[in-house]
CSV table of C-alpha atoms and ligand atoms in Angstrom, one decimal:
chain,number,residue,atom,x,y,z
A,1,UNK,CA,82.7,33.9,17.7
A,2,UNK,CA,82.3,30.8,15.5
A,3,UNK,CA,79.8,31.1,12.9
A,4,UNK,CA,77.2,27.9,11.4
A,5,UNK,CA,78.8,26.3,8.6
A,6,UNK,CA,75.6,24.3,8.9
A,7,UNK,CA,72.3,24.6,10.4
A,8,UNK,CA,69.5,22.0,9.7
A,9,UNK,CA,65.8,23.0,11.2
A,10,UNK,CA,63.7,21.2,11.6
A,11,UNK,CA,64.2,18.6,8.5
A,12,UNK,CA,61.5,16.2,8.0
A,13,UNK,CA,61.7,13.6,5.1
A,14,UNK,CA,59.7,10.8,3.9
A,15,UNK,CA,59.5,7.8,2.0
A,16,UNK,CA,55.9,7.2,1.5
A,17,UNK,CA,54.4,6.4,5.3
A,18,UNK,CA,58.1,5.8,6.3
A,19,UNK,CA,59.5,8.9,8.2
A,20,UNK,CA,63.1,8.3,7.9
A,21,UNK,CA,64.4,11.9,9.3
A,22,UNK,CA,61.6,13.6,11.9
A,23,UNK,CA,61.9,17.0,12.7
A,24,UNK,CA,65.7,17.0,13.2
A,25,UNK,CA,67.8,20.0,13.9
A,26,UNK,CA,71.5,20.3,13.9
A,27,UNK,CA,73.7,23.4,13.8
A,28,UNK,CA,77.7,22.9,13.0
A,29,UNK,CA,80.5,25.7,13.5
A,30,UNK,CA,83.4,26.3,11.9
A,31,UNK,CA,86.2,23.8,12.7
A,32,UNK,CA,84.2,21.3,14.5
A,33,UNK,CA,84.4,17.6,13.4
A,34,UNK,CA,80.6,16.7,14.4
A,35,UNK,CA,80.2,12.9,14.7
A,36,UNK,CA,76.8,11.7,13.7
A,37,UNK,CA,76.2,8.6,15.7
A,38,UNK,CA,72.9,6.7,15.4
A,39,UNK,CA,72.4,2.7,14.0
A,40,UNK,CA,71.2,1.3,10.8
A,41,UNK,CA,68.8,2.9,9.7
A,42,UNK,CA,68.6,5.5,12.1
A,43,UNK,CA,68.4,8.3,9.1
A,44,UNK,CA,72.0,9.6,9.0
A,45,UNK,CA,72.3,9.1,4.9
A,46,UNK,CA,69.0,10.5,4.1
A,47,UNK,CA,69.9,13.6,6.6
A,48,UNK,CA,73.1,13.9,4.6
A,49,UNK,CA,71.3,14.0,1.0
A,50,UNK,CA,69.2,16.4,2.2
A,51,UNK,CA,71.5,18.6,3.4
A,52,UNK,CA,73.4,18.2,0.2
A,53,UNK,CA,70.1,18.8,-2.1
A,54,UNK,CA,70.2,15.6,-3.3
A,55,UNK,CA,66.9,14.4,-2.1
A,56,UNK,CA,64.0,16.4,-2.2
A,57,UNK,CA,62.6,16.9,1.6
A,58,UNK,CA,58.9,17.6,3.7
A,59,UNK,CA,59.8,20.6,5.9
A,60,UNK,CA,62.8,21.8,7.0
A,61,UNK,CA,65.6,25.2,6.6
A,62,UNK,CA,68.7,24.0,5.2
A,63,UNK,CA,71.8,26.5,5.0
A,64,UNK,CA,75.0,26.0,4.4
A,65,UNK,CA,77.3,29.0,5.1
A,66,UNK,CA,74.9,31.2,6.1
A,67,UNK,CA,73.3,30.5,2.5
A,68,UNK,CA,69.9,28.5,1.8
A,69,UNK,CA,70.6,25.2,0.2
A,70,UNK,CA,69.2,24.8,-3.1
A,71,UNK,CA,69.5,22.0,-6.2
A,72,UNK,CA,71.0,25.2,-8.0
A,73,UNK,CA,73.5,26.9,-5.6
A,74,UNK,CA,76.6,25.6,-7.3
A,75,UNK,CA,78.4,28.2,-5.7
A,76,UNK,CA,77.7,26.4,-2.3
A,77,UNK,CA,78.7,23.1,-3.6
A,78,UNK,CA,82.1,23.7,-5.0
A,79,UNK,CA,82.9,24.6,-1.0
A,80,UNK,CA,81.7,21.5,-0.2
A,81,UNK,CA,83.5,17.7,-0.1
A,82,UNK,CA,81.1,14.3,-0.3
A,83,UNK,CA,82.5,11.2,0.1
A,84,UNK,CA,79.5,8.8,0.2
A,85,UNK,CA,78.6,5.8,1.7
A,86,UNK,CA,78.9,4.1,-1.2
A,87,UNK,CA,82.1,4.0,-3.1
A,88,UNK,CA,81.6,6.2,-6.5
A,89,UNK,CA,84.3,6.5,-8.8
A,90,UNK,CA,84.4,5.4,-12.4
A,91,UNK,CA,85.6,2.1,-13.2
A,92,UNK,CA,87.2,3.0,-16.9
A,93,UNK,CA,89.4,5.7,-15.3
A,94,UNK,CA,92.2,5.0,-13.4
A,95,UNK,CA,93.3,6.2,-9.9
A,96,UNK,CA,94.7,9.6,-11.1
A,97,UNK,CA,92.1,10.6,-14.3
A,98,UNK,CA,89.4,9.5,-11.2
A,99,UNK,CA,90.4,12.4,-8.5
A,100,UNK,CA,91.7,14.8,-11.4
A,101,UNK,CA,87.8,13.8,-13.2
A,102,UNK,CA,85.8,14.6,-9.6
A,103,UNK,CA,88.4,18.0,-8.9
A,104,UNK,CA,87.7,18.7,-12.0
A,105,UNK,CA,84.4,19.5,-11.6
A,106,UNK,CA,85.3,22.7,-9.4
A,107,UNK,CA,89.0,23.5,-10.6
A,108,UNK,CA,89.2,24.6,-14.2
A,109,UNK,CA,93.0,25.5,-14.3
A,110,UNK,CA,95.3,22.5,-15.4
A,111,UNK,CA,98.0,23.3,-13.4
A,112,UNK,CA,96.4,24.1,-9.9
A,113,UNK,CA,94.4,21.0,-10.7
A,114,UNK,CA,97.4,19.1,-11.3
A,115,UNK,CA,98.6,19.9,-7.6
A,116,UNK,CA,95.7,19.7,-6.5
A,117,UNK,CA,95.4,15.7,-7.6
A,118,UNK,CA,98.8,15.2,-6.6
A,119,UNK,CA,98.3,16.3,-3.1
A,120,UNK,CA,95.2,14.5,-3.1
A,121,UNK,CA,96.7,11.4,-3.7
A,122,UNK,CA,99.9,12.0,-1.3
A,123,UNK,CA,97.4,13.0,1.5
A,124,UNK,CA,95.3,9.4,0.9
A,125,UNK,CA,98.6,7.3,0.5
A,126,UNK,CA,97.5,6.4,-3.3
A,127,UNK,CA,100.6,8.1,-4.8
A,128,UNK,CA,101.8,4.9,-6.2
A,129,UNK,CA,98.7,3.5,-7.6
A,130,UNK,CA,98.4,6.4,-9.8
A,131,UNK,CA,97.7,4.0,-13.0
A,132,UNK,CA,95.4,1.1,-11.0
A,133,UNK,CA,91.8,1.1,-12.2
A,134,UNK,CA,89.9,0.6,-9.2
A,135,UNK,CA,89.1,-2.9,-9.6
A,136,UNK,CA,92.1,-3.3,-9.2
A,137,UNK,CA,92.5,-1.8,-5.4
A,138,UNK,CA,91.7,-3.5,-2.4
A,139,UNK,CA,88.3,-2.6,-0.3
A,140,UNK,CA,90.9,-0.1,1.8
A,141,UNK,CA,92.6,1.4,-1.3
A,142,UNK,CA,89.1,1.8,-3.1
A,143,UNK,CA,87.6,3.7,0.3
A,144,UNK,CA,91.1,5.8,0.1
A,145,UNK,CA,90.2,6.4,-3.3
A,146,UNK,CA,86.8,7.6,-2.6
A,147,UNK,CA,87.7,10.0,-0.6
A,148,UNK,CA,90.5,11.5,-2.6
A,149,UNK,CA,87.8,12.1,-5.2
A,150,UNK,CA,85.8,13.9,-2.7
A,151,UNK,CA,88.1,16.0,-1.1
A,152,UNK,CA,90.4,17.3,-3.8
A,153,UNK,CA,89.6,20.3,-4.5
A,154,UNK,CA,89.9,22.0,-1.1
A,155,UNK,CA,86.6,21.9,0.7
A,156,UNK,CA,85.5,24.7,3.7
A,157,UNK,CA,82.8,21.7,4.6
A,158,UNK,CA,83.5,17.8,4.1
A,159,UNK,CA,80.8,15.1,4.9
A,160,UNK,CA,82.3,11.6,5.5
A,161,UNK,CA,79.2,8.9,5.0
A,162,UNK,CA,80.5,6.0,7.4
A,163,UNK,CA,83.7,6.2,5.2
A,164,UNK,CA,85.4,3.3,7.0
A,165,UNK,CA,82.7,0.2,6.8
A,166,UNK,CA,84.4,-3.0,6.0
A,167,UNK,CA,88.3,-1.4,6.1
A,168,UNK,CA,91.0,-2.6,7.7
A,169,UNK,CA,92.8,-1.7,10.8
A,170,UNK,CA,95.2,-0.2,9.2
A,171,UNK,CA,93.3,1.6,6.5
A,172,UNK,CA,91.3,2.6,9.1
A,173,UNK,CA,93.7,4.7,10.9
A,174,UNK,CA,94.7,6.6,7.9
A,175,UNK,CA,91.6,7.2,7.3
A,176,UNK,CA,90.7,8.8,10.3
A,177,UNK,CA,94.3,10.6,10.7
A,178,UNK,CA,93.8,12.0,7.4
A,179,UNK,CA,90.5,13.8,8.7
A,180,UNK,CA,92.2,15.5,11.4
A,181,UNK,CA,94.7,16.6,8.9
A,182,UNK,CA,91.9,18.1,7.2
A,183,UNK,CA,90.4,19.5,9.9
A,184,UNK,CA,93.9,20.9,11.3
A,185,UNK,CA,94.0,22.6,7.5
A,186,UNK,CA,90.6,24.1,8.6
A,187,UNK,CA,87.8,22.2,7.0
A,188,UNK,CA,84.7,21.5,9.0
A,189,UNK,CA,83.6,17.8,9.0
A,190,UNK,CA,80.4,15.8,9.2
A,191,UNK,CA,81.3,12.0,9.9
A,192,UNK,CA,78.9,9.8,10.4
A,193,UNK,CA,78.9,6.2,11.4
A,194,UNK,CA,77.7,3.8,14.0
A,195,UNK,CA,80.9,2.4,15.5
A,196,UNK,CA,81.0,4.8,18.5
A,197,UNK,CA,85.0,4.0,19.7
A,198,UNK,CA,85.7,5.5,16.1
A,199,UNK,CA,83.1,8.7,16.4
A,200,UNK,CA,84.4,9.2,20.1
A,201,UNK,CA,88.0,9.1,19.1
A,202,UNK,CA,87.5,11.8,16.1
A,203,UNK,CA,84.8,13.8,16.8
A,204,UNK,CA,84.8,17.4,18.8
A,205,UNK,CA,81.3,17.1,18.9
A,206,UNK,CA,78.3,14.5,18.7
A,207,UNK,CA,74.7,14.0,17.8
A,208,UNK,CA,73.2,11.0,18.6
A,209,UNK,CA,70.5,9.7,15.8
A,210,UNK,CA,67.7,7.2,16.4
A,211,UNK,CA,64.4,7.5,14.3
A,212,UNK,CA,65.5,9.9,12.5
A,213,UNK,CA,65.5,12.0,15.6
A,214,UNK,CA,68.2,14.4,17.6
A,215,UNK,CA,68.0,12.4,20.9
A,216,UNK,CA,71.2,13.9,22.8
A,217,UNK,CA,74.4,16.0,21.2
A,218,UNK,CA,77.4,17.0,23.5
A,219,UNK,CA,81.0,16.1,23.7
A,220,UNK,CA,81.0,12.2,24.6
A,221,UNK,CA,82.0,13.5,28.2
A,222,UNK,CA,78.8,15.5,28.7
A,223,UNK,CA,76.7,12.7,27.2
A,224,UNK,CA,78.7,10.4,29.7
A,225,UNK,CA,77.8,13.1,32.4
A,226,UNK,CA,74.5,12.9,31.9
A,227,UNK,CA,74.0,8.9,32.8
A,228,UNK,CA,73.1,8.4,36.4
A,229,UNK,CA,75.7,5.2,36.1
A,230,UNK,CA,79.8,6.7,35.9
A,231,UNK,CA,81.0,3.1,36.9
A,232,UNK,CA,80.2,-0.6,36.8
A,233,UNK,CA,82.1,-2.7,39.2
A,234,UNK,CA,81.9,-6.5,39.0
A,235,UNK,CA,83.5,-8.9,41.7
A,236,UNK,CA,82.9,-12.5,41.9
A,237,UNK,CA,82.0,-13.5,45.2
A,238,UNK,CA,80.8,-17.0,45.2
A,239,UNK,CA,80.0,-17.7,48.6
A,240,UNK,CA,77.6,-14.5,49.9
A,241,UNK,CA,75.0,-13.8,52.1
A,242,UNK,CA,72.4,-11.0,52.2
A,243,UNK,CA,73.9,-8.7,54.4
A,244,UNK,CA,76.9,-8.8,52.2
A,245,UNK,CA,74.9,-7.5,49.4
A,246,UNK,CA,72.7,-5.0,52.1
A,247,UNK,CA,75.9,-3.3,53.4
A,248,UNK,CA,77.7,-3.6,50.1
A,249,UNK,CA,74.3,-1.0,49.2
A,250,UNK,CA,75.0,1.6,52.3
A,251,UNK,CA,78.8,2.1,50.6
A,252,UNK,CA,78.6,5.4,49.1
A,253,UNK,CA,77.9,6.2,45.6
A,254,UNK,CA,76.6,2.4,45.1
A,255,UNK,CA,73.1,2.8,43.9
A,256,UNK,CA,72.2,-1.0,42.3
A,257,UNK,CA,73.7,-4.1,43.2
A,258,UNK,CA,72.6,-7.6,40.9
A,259,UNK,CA,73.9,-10.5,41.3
A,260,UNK,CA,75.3,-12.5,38.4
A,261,UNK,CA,76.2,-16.3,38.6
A,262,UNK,CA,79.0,-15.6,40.7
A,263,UNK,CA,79.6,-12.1,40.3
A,264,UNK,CA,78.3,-9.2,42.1
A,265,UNK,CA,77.3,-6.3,39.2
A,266,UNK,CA,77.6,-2.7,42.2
A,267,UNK,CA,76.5,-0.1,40.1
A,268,UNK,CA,78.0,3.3,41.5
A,269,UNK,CA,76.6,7.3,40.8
A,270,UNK,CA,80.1,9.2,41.3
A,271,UNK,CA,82.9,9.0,43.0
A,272,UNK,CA,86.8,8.7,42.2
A,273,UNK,CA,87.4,5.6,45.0
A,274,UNK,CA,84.6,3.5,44.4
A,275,UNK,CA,86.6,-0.4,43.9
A,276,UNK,CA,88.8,1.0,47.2
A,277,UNK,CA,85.4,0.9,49.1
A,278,UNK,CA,84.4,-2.3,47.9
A,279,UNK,CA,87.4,-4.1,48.0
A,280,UNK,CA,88.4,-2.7,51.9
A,281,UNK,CA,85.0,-3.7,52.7
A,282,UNK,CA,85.3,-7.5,51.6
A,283,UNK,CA,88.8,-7.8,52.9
A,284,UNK,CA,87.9,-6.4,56.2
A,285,UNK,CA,85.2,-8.5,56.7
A,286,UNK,CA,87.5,-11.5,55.3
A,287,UNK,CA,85.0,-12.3,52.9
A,288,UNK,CA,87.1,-14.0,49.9
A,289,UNK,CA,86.6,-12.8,46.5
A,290,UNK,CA,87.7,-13.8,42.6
A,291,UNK,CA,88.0,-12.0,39.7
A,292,UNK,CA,87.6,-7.9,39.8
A,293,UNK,CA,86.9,-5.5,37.2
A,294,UNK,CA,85.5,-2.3,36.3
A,295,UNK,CA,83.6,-0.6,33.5
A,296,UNK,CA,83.3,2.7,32.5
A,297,UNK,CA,80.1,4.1,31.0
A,298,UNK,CA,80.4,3.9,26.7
A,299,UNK,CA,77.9,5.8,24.3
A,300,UNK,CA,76.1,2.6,23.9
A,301,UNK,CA,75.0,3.0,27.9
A,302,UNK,CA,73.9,6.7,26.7
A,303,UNK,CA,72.3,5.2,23.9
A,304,UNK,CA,70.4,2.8,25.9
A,305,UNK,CA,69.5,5.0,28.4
A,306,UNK,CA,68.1,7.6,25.8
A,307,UNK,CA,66.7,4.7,23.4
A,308,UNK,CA,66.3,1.0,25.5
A,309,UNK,CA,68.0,-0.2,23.1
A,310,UNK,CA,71.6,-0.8,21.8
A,311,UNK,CA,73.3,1.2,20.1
A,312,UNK,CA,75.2,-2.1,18.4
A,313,UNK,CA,73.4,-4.4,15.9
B,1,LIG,N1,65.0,5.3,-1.1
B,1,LIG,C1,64.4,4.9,0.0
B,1,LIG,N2,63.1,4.5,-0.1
B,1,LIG,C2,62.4,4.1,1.0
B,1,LIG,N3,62.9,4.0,2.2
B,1,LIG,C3,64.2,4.4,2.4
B,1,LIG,C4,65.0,4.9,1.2
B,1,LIG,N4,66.2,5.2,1.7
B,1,LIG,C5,66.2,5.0,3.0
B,1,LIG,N5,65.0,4.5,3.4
B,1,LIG,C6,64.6,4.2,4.8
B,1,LIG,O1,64.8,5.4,5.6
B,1,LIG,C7,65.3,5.1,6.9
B,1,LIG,C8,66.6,5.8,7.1
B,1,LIG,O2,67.6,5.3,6.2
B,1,LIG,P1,69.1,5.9,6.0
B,1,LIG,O3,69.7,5.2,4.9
B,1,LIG,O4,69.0,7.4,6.0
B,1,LIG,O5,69.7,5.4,7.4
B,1,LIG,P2,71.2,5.4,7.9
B,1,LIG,O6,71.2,6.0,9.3
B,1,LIG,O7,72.1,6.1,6.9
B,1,LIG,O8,71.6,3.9,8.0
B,1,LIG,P3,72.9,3.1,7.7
B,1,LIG,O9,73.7,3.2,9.0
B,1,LIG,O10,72.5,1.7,7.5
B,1,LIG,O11,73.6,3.7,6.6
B,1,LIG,C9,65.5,3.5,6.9
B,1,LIG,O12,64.4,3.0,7.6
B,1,LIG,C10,65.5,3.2,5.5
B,1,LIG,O13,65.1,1.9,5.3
B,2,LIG,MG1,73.7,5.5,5.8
């Protein structure tokens, strides 16, 4: 059986009348990349620094291999990789003296440190800017950077704080490759962000944030799963009469149908054949029809459904 790397009861933290995280519990096992999805603002930084004893908190049970998280419990810490949402390295040091200053910090012997760095800086593609300060670096290098500092020194558990906001494409997808590596080499990840393609694509597992709340975890199929809508189908039919959209309600599995300008929006509950319905329907009927297409649901619908709002800015 897995065992909790982390397990957060019942956190609640303040900032004066502001209850940024609200009685919000999350467990993590070994080997699971947990995404932590929720928007601005939704409490994902402050849960973080909790977790991390940075910030003092309410209420709450924090522990982190089986251990209660303290200020004090360096032993927990040196297990444990940061890279934060804001870049922090040190500006006088270049790219190597920065991830050999931050492993430092945990490895005392020069010549596993040495390594250590080294594979650092392989593993984030920063091998050849080895002597760039980081003013220097582009926003993508710096973020690379950032988290070679962080994750140097071999961590069980490694928290990712939105670690690709305002990186390229590219950058992007080394970024998240790189965590799979990591988690492939059996570290346990936190990653939060609010771009849900990215947190769907990585993540084993996901909580979904809003108030500084747990509204819904599961993989992103089970949180898909549990939306009454599995497809949206939209089908411009210009000319259309009420019976049209009556009988186009009796197809099974359609349980909504709006109109939109031209379009028809059939919302359907199930089914694998739902646009074959639709479409043998108008063309047996010779009822002409435009443009076709068809949605599947996203987090955001989850989001909306759970929230009424969007999960987007
Ligand atoms: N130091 C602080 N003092 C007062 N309020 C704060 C402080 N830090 C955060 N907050 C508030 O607490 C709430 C949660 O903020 P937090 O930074 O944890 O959210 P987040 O989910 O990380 O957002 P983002 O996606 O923008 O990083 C917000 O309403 C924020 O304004
Ligand atoms: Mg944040």
């Amino acid at each position: 059986m897995a065992h909790n790397v982390v397990s957060i009861e019942n956190l609640v933290k303040r900032y004066g009348d502001k209850v940024a995280v609200d009685h919000f519990s999350l467990n993590v096992e070994e080997g699971e990349i947990l995404g932590l999805l929720g928007p601005n603002g939704s409490g994902k930084t402050t849960t973080i620094n909790c977790l991390l004893s940075l910030l003092k908190y309410d209420k709450g049970v924090i522990k982190i291999f089986d251990k209660e998280m303290r200020p004090e419990a360096y032993d927990i810490k040196a297990e444990i990789g940061v890279v934060m949402q804001n870049v922090a390295v040190i500006e006088t040091l270049n790219v190597y003296e920065n991830v050999d200053f931050f492993c430092g910090l945990y490895i005392k012997d020069r010549a596993v440190r040495r390594q250590y760095v080294e594979e650092a800086l392989e593993f984030t593609g920063l091998a050849e800017y080895k002597k760039y300060k980081p003013k220097k670096l582009s926003g993508g290098l710096l973020r690379r950077l950032n988290i070679a500092c962080g994750i140097a020194h071999k961590p069980k558990l490694i928290i990712f704080d939105e670690p690709t906001v305002a990186v390229d494409p590219q950058s992007r997808n080394a970024i998240l490759e790189g965590i799979r590596q990591m988690n492939r080499n059996g570290a346990t990840i936190i990653y939060t962000s609010h771009y849900m393609e990215e947190v769907e694509e990585l993540c084993t597992r996901i909580v979904i944030m809003d108030r500084g709340k747990n509204v819904a975890s599961g993989t992103s199929q089970e949180l898909k799963a549990s939306l009454i809508n599995r497809e949206t189908i939209r089908v411009a039919i210009p000319d259309r009469s009420e019976k049209l959209i009556a009988d186009i309600k009796e197809i099974n599995h359609v349980y909504k149908v709006k109109e939109d300008g031209e379009e028809l929006i059939i919302k359907c509950d199930g089914g694998d054949h739902n646009l074959v319905h639709i479409l043998s329907y108008l063309s047996d009927n010779n009822i002409p029809f435009g443009r076709v297409s068809t949605e599947l649901p996203t987090l955001n619908d989850v989001f909306l459904e759970i929230t009424g709002k969007e999960l987007r800015d």
